[in-house]
CSV table of C-alpha atoms in Angstrom, one decimal:
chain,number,residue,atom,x,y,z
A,1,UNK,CA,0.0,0.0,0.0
A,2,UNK,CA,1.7,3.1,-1.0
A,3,UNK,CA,1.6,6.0,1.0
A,4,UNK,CA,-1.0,8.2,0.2
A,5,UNK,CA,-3.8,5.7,0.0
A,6,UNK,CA,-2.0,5.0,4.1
A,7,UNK,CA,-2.4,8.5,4.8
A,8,UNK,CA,-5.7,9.1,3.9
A,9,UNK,CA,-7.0,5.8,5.4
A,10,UNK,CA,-5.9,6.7,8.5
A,11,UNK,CA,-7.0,10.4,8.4
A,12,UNK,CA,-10.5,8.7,7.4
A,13,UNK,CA,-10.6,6.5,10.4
A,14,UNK,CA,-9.5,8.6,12.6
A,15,UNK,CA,-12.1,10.8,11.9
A,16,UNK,CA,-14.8,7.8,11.8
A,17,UNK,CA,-14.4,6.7,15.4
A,18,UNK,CA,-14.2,10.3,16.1
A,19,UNK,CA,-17.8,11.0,14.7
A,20,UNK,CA,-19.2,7.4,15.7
A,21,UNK,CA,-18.3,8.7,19.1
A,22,UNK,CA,-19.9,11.7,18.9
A,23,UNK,CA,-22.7,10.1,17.0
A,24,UNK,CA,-23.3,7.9,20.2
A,25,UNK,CA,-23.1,10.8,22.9
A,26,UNK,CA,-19.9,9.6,24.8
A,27,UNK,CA,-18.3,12.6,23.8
A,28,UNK,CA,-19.4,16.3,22.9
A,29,UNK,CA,-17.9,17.9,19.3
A,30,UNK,CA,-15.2,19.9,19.1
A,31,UNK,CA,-13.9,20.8,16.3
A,32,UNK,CA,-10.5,20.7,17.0
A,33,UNK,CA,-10.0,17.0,17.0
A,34,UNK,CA,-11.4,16.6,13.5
A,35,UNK,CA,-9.0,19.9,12.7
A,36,UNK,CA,-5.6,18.5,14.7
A,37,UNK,CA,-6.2,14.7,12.6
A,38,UNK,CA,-6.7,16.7,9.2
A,39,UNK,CA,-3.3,18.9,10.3
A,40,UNK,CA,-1.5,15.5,10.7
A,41,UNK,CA,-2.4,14.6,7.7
A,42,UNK,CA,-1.4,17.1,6.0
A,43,UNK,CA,1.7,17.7,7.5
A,44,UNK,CA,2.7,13.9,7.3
A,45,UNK,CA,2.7,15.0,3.3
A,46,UNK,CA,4.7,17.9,3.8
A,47,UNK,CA,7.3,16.2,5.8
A,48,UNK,CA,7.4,13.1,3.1
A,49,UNK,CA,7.8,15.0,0.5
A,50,UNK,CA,10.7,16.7,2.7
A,51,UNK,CA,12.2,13.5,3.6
A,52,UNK,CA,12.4,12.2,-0.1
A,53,UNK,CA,13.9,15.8,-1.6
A,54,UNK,CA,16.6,16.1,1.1
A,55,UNK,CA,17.4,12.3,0.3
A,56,UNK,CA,17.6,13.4,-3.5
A,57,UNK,CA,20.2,15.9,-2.8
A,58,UNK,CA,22.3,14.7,0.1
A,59,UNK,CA,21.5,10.8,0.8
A,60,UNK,CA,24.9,11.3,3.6
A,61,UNK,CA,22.6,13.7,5.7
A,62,UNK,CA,19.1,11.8,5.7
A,63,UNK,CA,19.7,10.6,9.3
A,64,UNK,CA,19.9,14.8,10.3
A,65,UNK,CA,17.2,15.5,8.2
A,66,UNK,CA,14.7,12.5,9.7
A,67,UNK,CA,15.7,13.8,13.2
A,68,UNK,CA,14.6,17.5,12.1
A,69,UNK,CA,11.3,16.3,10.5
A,70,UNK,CA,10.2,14.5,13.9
A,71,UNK,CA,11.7,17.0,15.6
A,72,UNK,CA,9.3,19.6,13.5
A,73,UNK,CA,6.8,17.7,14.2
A,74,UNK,CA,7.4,17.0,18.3
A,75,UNK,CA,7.5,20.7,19.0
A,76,UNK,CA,4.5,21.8,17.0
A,77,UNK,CA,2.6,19.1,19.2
A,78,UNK,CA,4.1,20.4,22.2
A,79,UNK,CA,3.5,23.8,21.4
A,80,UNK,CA,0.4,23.8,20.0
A,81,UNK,CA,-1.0,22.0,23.2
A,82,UNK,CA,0.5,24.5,25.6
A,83,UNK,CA,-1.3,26.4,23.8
A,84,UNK,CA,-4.8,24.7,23.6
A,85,UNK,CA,-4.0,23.9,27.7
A,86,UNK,CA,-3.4,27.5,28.3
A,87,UNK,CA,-6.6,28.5,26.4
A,88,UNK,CA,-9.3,25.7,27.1
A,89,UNK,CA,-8.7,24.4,30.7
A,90,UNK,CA,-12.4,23.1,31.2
A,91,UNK,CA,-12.8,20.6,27.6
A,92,UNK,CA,-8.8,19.5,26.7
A,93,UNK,CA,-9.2,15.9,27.2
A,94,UNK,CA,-10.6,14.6,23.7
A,95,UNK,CA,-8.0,17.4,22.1
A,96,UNK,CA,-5.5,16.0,24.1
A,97,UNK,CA,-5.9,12.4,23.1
A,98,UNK,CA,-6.8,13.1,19.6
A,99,UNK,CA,-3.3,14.7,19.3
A,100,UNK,CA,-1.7,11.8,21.1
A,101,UNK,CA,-3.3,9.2,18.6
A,102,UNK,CA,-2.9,11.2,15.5
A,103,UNK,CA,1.1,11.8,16.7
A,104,UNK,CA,1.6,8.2,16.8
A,105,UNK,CA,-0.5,7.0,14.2
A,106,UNK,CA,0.8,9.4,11.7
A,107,UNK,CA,4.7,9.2,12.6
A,108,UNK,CA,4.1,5.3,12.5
A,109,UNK,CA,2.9,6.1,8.8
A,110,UNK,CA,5.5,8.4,7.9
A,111,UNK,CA,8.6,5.9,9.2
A,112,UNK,CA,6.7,3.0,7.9
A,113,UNK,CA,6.7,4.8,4.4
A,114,UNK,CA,10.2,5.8,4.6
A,115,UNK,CA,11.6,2.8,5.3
A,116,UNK,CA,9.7,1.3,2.4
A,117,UNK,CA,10.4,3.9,0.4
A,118,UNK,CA,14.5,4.1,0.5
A,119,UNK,CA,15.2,0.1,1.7
């Protein structure tokens, strides 16, 4: 399975069990989480297509520019849920696992891909 047809199956059940949540009343929308899974997304293309063009120029330094991409990637989670903490105190705990999931989920997709894509 390549790795846009990953990515968007993830981003798509993601956002299923999101909504089938909703849909059954355990949790009140926000719409954030659906917002933080589609920025994952995203930004999982983003860095790929990083990955690959800094592999194209200067294989040597793909170790450095893997560690800068989940680096990237680590402090605009951290960052952007200081933020959401420091903003929305009373409803952070469905942002705040949404961004956990979608983190782990999407960074398993992205090294998964790699690997494949430069074994």
């Amino acid at each position: 399975m390549n790795f846009s047809l990953k990515n968007i199956l993830v981003w798509f059940l993601l956002c299923s069990v999101y909504g089938l949540l909703v849909a059954q009343g355990l949790l009140k929308y926000e719409w954030v989480v659906p917002a933080v899974v589609t920025a994952y997304a995203a930004a999982n293309i983003g860095f790929l297509w990083m990955l690959v063009r800094s592999h194209q120029r200067h294989p040597k330094r793909f170790v450095a520019s893997f560690t800068g991409v989940i680096g990237i990637k680590l402090f605009g989670t951290m960052a952007f849920l200081l933020g959401y903490l420091f903003l929305h105190r009373d409803n952070f705990l469905p942002v705040v696992v949404a961004l956990a999931l979608s983190y782990l989920v999407f960074t398993v997709v992205l090294v998964s891909s790699v690997l494949k894509a430069f074994k």
